[in-house]
GROMACS .gro file of C-alpha atoms in nm:
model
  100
    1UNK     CA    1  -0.731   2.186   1.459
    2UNK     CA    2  -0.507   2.106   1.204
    3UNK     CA    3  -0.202   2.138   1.407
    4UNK     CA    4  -0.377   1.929   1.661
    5UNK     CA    5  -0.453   1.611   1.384
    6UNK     CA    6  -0.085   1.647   1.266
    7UNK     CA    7   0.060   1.608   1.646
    8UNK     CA    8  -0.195   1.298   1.686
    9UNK     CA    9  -0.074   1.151   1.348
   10UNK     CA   10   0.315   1.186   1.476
   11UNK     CA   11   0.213   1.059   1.804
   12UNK     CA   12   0.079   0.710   1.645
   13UNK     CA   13   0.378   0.661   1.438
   14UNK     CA   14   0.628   0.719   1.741
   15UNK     CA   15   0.393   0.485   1.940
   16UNK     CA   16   0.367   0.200   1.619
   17UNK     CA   17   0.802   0.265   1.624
   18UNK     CA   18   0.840   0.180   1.994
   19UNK     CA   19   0.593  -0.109   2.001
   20UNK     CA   20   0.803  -0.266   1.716
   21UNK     CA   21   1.101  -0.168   1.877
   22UNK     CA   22   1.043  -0.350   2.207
   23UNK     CA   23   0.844  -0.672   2.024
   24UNK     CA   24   1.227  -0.663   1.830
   25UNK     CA   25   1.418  -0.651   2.185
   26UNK     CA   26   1.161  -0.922   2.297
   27UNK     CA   27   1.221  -1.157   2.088
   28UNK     CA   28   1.575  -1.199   1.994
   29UNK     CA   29   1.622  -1.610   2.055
   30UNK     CA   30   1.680  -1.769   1.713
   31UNK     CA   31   1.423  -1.999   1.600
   32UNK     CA   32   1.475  -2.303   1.322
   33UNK     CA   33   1.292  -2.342   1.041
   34UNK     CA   34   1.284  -2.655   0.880
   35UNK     CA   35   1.176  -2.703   0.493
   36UNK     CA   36   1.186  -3.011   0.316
   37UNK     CA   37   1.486  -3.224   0.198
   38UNK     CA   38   1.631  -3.206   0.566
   39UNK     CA   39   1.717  -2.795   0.482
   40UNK     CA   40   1.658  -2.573   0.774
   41UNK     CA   41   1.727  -2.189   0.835
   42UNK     CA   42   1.810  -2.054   1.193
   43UNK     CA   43   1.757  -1.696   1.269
   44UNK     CA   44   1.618  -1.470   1.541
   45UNK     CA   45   1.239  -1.473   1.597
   46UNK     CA   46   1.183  -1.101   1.536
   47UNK     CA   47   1.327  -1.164   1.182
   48UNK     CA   48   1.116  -1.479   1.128
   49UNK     CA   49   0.808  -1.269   1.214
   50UNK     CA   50   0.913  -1.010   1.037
   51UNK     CA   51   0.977  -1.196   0.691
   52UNK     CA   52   0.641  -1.383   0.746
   53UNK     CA   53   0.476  -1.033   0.754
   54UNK     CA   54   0.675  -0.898   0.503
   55UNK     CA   55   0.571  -1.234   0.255
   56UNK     CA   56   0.221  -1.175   0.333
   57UNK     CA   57   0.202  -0.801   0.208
   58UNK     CA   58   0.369  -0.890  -0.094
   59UNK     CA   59   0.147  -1.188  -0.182
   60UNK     CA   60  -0.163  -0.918  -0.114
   61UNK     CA   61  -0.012  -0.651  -0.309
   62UNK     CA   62   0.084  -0.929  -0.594
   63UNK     CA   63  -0.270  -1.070  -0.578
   64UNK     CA   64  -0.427  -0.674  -0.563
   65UNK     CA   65  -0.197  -0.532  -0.872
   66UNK     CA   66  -0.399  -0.710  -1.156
   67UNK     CA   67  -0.717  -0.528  -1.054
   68UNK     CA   68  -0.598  -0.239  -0.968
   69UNK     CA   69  -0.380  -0.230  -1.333
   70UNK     CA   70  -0.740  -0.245  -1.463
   71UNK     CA   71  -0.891   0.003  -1.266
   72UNK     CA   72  -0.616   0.252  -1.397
   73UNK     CA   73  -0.650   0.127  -1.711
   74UNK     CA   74  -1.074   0.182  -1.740
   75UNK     CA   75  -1.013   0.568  -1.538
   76UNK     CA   76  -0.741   0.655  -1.846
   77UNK     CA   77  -1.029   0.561  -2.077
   78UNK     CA   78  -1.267   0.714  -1.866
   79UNK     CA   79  -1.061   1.053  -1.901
   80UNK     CA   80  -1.032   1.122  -2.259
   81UNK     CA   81  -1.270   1.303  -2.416
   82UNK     CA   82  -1.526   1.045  -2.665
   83UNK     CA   83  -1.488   1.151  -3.023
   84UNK     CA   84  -1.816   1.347  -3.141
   85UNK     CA   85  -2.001   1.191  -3.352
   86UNK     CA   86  -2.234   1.501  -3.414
   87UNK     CA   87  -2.147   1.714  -3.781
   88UNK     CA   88  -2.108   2.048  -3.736
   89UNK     CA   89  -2.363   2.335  -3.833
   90UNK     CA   90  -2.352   2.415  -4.168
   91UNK     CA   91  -2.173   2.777  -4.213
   92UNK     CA   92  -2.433   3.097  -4.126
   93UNK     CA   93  -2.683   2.826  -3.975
   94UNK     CA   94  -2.816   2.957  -3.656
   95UNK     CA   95  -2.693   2.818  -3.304
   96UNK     CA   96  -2.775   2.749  -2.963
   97UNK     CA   97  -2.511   2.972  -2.888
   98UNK     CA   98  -2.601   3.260  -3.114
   99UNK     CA   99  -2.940   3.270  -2.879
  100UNK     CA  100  -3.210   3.115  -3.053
   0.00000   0.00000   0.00000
């Protein structure tokens, strides 16, 4: 079973690879884009795409990180042990431990 979920797994990634391989070969006319002030940039299409994807996962990851530098932050705290505020039994008092 395992081998079987490992050969699927590969099998995705070589099928994600080719898809994005031939969408690349597709699409290899350069496109113009303009910004303001009369600038433009001219490059092919896949690379546009590309960068526009690329942009967007960075903007999600930028806009994810504060939470997630919290959550790390409150499962540290979580983690260490909370100081006791119990005393200790006095020396030759009985215990829980000693069975009671």
């Amino acid at each position: 079973m395992k081998h079987m979920l490992w050969l699927l797994k590969w099998l995705l990634k070589v099928g994600i690879f080719f898809t994005l391989f031939a969408f690349a070969l597709n699409n290899q006319q350069d496109t113009t884009v303009n910004f303001f002030f009369g600038k433009s940039w001219r490059a092919p299409q896949v690379l546009m795409v590309l960068g526009a994807f690329t942009a967007g996962v960075v903007v999600g990851v930028l806009g994810m990180l504060p939470r997630w530098v919290s959550h790390q932050v409150d499962k540290t705290a979580a983690a260490q042990p909370a100081p006791s505020t119990a005393t200790p039994p006095a020396a030759g008092a009985p215990s829980y431990a000693d069975g009671l």
